[in-house]
Coordinates of C-alpha atoms and ligand atoms in Angstrom, one line a residue:
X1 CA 149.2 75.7 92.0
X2 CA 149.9 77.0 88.8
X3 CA 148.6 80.0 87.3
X4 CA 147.6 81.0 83.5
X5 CA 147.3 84.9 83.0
X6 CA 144.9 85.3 86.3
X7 CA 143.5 81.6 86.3
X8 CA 144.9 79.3 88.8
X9 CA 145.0 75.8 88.2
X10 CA 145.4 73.2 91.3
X11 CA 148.4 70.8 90.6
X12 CA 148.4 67.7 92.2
X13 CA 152.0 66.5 93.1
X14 CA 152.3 62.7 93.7
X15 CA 155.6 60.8 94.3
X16 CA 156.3 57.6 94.2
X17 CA 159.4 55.9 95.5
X18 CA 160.6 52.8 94.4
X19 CA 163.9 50.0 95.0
X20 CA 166.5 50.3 92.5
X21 CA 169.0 52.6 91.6
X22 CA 168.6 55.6 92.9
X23 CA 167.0 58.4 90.9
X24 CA 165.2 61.6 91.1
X25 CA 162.9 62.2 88.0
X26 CA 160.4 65.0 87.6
X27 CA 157.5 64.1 85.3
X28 CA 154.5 66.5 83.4
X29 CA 156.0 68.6 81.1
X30 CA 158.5 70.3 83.9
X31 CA 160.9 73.1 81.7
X32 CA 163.9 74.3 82.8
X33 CA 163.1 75.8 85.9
X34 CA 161.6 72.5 87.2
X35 CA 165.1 70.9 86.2
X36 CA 166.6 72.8 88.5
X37 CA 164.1 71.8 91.2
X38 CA 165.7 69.0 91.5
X39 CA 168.8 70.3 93.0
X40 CA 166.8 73.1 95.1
X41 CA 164.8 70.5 96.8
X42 CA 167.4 68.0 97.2
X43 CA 169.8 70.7 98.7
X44 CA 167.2 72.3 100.9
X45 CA 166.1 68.7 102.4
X46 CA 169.8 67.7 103.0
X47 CA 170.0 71.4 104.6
X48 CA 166.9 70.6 107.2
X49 CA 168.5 67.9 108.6
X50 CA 166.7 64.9 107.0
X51 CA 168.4 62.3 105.0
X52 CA 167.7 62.2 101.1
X53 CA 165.5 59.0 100.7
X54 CA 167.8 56.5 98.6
X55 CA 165.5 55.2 96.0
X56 CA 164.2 55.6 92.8
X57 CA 162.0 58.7 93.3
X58 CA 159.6 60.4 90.8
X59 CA 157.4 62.9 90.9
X60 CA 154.0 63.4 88.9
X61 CA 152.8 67.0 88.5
X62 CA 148.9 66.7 86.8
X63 CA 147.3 67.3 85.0
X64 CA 150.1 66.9 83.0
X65 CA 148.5 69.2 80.0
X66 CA 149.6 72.2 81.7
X67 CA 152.7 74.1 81.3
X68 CA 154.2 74.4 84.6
X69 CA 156.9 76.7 84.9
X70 CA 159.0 78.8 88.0
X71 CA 160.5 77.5 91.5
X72 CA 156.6 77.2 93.2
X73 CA 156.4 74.1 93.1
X74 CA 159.3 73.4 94.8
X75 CA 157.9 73.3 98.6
X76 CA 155.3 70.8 97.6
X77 CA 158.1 68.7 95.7
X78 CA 159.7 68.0 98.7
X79 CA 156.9 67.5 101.1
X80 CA 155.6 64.9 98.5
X81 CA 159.1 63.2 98.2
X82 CA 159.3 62.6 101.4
X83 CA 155.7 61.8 102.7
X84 CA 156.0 59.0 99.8
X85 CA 159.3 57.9 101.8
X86 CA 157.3 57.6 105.2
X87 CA 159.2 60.6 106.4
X88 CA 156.8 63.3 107.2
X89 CA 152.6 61.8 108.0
X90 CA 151.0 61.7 104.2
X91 CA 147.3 62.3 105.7
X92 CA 148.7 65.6 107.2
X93 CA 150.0 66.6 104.2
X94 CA 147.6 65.4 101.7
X95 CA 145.2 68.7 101.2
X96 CA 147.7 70.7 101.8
X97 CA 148.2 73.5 99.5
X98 CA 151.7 74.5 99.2
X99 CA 153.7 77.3 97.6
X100 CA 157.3 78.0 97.6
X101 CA 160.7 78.0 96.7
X102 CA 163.6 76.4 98.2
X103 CA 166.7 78.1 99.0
X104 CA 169.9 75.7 98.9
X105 CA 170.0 76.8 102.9
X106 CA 166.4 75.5 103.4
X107 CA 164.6 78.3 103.5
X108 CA 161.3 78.8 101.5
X109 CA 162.0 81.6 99.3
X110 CA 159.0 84.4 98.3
X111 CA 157.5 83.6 94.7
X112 CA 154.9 86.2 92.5
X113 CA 151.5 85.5 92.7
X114 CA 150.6 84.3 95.8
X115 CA 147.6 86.4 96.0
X116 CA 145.8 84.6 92.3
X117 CA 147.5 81.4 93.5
X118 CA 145.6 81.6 97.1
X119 CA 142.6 83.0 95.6
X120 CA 142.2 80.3 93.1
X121 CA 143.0 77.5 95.6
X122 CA 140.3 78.6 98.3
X123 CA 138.2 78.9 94.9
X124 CA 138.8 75.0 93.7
X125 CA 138.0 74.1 97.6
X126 CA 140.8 74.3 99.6
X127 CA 141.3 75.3 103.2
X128 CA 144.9 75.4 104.6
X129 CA 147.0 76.7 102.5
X130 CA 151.7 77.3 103.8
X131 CA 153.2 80.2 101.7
X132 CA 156.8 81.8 102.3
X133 CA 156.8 83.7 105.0
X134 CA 158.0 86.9 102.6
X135 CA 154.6 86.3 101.0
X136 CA 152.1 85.6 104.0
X137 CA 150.7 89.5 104.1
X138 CA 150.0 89.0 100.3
X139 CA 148.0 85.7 101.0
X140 CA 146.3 86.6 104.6
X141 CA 144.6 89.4 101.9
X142 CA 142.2 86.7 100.4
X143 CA 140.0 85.3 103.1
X144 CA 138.7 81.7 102.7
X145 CA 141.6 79.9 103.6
X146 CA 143.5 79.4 106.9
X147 CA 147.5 80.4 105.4
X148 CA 150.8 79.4 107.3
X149 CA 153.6 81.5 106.6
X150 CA 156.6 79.4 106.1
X151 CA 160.8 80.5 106.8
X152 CA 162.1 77.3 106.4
X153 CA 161.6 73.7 105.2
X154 CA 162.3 72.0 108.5
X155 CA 160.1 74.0 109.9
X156 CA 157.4 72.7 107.5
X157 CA 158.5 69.3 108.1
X158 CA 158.8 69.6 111.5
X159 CA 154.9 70.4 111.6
X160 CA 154.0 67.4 109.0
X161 CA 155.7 65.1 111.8
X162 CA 159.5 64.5 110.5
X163 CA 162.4 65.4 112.6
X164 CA 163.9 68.1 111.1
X165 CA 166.5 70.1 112.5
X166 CA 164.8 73.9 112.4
X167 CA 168.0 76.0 112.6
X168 CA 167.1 79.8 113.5
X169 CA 166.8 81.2 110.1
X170 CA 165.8 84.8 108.8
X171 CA 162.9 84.4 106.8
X172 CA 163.5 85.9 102.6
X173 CA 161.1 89.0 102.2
X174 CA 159.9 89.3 99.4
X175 CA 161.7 91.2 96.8
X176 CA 161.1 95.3 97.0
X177 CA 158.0 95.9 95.1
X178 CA 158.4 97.8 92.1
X179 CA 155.9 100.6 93.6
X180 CA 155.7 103.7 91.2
X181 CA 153.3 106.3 91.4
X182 CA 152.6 106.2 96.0
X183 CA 150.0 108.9 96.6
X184 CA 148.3 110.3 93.4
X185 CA 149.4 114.2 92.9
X186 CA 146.5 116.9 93.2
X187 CA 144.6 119.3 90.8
X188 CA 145.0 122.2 92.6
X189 CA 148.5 122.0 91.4
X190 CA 147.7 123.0 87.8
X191 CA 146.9 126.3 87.5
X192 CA 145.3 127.9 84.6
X193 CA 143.7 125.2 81.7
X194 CA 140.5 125.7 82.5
X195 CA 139.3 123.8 79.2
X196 CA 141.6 120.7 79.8
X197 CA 141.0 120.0 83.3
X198 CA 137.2 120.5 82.2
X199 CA 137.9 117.7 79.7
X200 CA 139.6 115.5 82.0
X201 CA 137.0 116.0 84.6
X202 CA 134.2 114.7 81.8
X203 CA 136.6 111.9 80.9
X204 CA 136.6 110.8 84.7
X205 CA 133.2 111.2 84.4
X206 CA 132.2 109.2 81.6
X207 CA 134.9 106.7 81.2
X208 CA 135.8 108.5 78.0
X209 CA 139.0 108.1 76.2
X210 CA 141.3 111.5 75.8
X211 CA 143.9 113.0 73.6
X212 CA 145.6 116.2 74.8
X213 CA 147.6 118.2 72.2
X214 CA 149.5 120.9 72.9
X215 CA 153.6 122.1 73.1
X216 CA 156.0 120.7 75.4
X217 CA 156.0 121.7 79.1
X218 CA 151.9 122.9 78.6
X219 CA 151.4 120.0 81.2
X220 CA 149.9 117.6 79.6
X221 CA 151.4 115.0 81.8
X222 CA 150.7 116.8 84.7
X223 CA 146.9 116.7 83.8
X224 CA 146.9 112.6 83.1
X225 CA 148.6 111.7 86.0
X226 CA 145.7 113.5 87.9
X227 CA 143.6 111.5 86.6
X228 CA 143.6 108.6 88.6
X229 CA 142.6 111.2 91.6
X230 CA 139.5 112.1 90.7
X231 CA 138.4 108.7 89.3
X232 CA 136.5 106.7 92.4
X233 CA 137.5 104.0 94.1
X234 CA 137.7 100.1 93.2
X235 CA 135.0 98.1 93.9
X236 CA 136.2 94.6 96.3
X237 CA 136.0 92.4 93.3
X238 CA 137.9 95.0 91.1
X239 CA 140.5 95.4 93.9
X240 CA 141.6 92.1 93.8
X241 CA 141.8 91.4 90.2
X242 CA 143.7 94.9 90.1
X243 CA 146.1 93.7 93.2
X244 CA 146.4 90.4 91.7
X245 CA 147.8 91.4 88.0
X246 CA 150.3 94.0 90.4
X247 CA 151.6 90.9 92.4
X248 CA 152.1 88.7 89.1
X249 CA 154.2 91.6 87.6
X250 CA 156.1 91.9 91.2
X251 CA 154.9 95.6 91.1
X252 CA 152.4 95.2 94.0
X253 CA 153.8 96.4 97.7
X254 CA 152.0 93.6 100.0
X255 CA 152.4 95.6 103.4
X256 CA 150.1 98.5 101.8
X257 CA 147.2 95.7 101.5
X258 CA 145.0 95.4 98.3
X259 CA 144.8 98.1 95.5
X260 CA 141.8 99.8 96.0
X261 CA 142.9 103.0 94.1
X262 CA 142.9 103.0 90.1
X263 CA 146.4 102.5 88.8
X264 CA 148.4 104.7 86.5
X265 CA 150.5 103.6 84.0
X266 CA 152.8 105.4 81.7
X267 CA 155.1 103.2 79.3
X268 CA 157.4 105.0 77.2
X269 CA 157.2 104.9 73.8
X270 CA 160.7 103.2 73.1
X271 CA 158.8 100.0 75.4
X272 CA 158.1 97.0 73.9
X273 CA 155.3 95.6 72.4
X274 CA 155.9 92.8 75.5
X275 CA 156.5 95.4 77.6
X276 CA 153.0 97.2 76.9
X277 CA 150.7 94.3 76.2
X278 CA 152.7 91.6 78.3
X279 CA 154.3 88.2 77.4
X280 CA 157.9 86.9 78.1
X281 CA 158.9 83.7 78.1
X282 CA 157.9 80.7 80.9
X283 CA 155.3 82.7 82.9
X284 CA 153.8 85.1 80.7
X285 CA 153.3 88.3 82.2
X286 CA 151.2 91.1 82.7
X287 CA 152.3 94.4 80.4
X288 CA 151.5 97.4 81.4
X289 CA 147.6 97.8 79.5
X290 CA 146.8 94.7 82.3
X291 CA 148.7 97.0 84.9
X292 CA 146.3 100.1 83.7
X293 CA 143.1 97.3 84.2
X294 CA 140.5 99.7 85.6
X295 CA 142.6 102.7 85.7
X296 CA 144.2 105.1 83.1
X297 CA 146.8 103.9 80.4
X298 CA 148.7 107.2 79.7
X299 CA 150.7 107.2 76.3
X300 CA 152.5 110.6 76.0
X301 CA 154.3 111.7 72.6
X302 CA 151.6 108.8 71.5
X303 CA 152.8 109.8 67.9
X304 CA 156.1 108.5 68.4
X305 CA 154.7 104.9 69.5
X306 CA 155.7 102.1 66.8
X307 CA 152.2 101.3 64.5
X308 CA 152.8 97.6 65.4
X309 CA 152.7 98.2 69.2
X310 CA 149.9 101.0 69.2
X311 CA 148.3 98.1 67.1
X312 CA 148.4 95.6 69.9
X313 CA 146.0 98.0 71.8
X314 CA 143.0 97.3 69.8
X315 CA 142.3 93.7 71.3
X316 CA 142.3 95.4 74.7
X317 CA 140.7 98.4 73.6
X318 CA 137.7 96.2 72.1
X319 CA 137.4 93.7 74.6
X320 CA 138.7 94.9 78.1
X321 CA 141.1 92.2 78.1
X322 CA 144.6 90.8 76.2
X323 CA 145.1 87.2 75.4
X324 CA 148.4 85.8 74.9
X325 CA 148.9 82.8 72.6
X326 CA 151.9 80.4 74.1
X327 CA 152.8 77.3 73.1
X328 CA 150.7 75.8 75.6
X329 CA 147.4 77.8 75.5
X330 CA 146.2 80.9 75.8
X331 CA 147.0 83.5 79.0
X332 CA 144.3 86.2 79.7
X333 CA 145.0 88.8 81.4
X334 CA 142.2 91.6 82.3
X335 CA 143.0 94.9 80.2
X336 CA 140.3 97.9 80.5
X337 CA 141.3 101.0 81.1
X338 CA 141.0 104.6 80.6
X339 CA 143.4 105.4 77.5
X340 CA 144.6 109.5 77.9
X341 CA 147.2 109.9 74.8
X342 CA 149.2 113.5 74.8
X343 CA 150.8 114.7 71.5
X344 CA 152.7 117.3 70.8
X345 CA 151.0 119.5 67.9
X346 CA 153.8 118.7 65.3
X347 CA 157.7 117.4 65.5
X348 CA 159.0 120.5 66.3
X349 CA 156.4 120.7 69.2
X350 CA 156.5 124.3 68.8
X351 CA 152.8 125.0 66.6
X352 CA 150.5 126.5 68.8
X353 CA 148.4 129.2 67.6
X354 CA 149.9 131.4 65.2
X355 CA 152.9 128.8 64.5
X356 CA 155.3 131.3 65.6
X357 CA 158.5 129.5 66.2
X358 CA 157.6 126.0 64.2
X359 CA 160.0 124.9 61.7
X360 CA 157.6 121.9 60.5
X361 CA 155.9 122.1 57.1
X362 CA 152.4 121.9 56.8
X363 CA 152.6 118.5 55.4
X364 CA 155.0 117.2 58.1
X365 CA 152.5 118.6 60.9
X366 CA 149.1 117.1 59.1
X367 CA 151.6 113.3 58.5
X368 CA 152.2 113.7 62.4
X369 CA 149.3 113.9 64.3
X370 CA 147.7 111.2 61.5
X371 CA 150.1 108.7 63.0
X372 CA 147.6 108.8 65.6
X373 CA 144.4 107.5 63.4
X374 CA 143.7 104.3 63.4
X375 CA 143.1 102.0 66.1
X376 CA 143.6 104.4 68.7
X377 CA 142.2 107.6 67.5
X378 CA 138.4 106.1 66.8
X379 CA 138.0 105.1 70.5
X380 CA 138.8 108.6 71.8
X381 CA 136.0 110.9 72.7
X382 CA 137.8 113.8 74.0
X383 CA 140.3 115.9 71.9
X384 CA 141.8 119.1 73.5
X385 CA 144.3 121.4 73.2
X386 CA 146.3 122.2 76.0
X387 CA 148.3 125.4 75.2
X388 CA 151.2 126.7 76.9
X389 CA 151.1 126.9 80.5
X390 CA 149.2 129.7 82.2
X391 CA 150.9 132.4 84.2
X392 CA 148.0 132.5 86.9
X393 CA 148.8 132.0 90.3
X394 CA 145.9 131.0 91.9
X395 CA 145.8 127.5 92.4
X396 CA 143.0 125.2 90.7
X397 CA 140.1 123.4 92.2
X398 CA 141.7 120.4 94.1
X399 CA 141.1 117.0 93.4
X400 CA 138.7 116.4 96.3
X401 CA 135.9 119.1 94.9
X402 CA 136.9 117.6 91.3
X403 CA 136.2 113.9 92.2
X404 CA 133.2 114.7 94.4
X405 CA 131.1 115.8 91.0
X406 CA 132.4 113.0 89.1
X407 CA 130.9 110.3 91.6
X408 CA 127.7 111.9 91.2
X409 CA 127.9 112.2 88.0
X410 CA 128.7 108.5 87.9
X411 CA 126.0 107.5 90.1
X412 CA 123.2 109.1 87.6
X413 CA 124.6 107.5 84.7
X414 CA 124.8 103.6 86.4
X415 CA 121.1 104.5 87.8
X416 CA 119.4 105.4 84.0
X417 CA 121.5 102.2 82.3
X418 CA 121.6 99.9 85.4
X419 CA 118.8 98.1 83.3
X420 CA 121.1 97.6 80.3
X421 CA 124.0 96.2 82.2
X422 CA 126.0 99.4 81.9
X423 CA 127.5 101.3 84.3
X424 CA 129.5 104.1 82.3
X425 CA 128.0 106.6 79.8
X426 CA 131.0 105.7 77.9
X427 CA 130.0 102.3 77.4
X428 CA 126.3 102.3 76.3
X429 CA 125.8 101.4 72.9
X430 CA 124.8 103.9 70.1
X431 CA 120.9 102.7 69.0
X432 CA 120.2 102.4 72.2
X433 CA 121.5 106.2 73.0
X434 CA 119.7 107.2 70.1
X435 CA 116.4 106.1 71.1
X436 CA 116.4 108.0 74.5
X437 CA 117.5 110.8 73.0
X438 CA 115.3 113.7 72.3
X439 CA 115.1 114.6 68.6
X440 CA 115.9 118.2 69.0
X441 CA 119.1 117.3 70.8
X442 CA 120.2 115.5 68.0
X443 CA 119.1 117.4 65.2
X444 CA 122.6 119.5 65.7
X445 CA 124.3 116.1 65.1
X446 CA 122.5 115.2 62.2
X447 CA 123.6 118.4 61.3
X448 CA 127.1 117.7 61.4
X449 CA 126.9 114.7 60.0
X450 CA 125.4 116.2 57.0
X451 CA 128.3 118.7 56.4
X452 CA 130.5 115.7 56.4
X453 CA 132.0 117.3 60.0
X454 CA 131.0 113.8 61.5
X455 CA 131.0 110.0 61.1
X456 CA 128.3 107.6 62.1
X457 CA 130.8 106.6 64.9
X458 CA 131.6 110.0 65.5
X459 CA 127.6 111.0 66.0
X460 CA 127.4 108.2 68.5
X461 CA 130.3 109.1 70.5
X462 CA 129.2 112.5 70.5
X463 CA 126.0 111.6 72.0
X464 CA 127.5 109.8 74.6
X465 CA 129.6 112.9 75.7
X466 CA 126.3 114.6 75.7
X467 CA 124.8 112.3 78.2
X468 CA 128.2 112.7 80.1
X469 CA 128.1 116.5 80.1
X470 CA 124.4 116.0 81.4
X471 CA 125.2 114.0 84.1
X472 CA 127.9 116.3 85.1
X473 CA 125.4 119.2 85.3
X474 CA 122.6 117.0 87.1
X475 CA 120.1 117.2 84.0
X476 CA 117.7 114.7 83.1
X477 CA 118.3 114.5 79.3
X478 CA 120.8 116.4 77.1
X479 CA 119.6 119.6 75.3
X480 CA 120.8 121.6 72.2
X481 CA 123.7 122.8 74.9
X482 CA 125.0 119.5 75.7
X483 CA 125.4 118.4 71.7
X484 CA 127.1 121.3 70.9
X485 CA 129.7 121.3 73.8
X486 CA 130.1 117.8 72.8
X487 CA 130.7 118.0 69.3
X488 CA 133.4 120.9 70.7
X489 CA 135.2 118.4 72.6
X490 CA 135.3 115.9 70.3
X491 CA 136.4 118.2 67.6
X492 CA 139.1 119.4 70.2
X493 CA 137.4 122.9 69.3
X494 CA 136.0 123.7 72.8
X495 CA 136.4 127.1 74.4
Ligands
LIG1 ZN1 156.8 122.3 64.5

């Protein structure tokens, strides 16, 4: 198996073994890594106790079109070395799918992506399936396929009918998982901001993209990361496309079984382009907008992202998904999220208000938060000001209460555009919104529009906050109310 982006391709590895010198040659385009396959799997069969056929040996891997890279291929290497040698029964071992790679000592070593791999290969027919043992609870988490968890090569031999000496090894586990963000942190925790957490609750709500701007420590991130709490949970196809871009990036804890919560990510703005959008050489990987797939993408101090990275967002941003052009092909990776961006109201971060305490020029504070137009700025429905943090005491609503009305509000809005193959308010289109919309409600947008206060995108994103707002509140249709409370949030002029 080899996988593109999420796509897994089955390869087929034949070997064929010849008289002559001998010789161990890896064909269909095999890069570096493969090179070193060589040794791996000579190593590892030496280590199990079976002798190294002496022939001329090569190995196939087709379609040779694809790029091939990494150590998987290495268990099926082997197997096919030595089932073309007589060693181990070729009919046992002929549908065998077989991921892993080899350890020097013989052991099958974990490798990322078992779960696309697996899912792909019960997808392209096939049945029976030996994965490293480090990687079995990934695997056993797509059904389809009967999986074999493998600690060492002889042991695998052993079964294929070769006597192999199966020394008691320790199987690899898989490398810690780089798990961030365990159990999402709740509402009731921010106290005070009435208006932002009402704004975060109608961007849960809506699928509506958000900017927060306020000074530091007003809790801005506090808000975002709560985010993910009150959004509902992934739907089974969802959860595996979300567990199986975590597993490619190694970020994906297997023993916690698949993702079913929206993921949070939160790249700093010193990350790479490579590092937000993915790439890397051999393998390209996931970055973290595929990580964010179907949860929130949180960009704080978004002004102080590079243009040319916050520009690599607009591909995702547009079409719920980031394609990477390698020498090879293409790699898609699935990339729709939830943007929330927090900025600070000028350099200084100190403008709030009055401006007591700013030592920014006017011109300095307008140049600052323009970094943000663009790309980014037009997608975002929801402006609001956070300001500095209130003294209250009394805790907030929790998360519980919060996410409650934001399923509900959910389910109103896929019920009226289940017929147009939408299921957010956020996404419906803006004639369409227009037509069901009652004139009176958007007289006050025409209204803004004419005093220049609004742009023909603008008016349409305002009218889907509207509908968002309405759904919130349980109403059929939005009134006068709803357009002016969404023109206030888009404006970031609520109160
Ligand atoms: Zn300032």
């Amino acid at each position: 198996m080899v996988l593109t982006g999420l796509m897994g391709h089955v390869i087929d590895v034949e070997a064929h073994v010849a008289r002559g010198l001998p010789g161990f040659t890896i064909v269909g385009l095999p890069d570096a890594s493969l090179a070193e396959a060589k040794d791996r799997v000579r190593a590892a069969v030496a280590s199990s106790g079976v002798e190294w056929p002496r022939h001329r040996i090569t190995v196939n891997l087709s379609p040779a079109s694809l790029p091939k890279s990494g150590s998987g291929t290495d268990l099926a290497i082997a197997v096919a070395v030595l089932a073309a040698a007589g060693v181990v029964d070729a009919a046992l071992a002929r549908d065998l799918v077989l991921l892993g790679e080899l350890g020097l000592d013989g052991r099958v070593r974990p490798i990322r992506g078992v779960l696309p791999a697996i899912a792909a290969a019960v997808h392209a027919g096939a049945t029976r399936a030996v994965v490293p043992a480090g990687n079995a609870a990934e695997a056993q988490l797509v059904s389809g396929a009967r999986v074999d968890a493998a600690v060492a090569l002889a042991t695998v031999l052993g079964a294929l009918g070769a006597e192999a000496t199966a020394e008691s090894l320790e199987p690899v586990p898989a490398p810690a998982a780089r798990v961030r963000q365990v159990a999402v942190p709740d509402l009731a925790d921010v106290r005070g901001q009435p208006l932002a957490r009402h704004a975060l609750e109608v961007a849960a709500a809506g699928g509506h993209h958000l900017l927060m701007v306020g000074p530091p420590g007003a809790g801005k991130t506090m808000l975002a990361e709560r985010l993910p709490g009150i959004l509902p949970d992934l739907d089974d196809a969802e959860a595996v496309r979300v567990t199986a871009v975590h597993s490619l990036a190694g970020a994906f804890d297997a023993a916690a079984g698949l993702m079913r919560r929206p993921p949070f990510e939160a790249p700093h703005h010193t990350a790479s382009s490579a590092a937000i959008v993915g790439g890397g050489s051999g393998l390209a990987r996931p970055g973290a907008a595929s990580l964010a797939h179907a949860g929130v993408l949180f960009l704080d101090e978004a002004p102080e992202f590079p243009t040319r990275v916050v520009d690599t967002l607009r591909q995702p941003l547009e079409r719920g998904e980031i394609v990477l052009h390698r020498a090879h092909g293409a790699t898609r990776y699935p990339a729709r999220f939830q943007l929330v961006l927090a900025a600070n109201p000028c350099p200084c971060g100190m403008f709030a208000g009055t401006g007591e305490g700013c030592t920014c020029t006017s011109v300095v504070r307008r140049r600052y938060l323009a970094r943000l137009s663009g790309p980014l700025l037009d997608r975002v429905d929801i402006r609001v000001e956070v300001g500095a943090a209130a003294r209250a005491d009394e805790p907030g609503e929790d998360t519980a209460s919060v996410a409650a009305r934001v399923q509900e509000a959910r389910g109103a809005a896929r019920e009226r555009l289940a017929a147009q193959g939408w299921t957010l308010a956020g996404e419906a289109s803006g004639p369409w919104l227009r037509r069901v919309t009652s004139r009176a409600a958007c007289a006050g947008l025409w209204r803004a529009v004419e005093r220049g206060a609004l742009s023909a995108r603008g008016f349409d994103r305002s009218l889907r906050l509207a509908w968002t707002l309405c759904d919130l509140e349980g109403a059929s249709s939005p009134g006068v109310e709803h357009i002016a409370q969404a023109l206030a949030l888009r404006e970031g002029t609520a109160s």
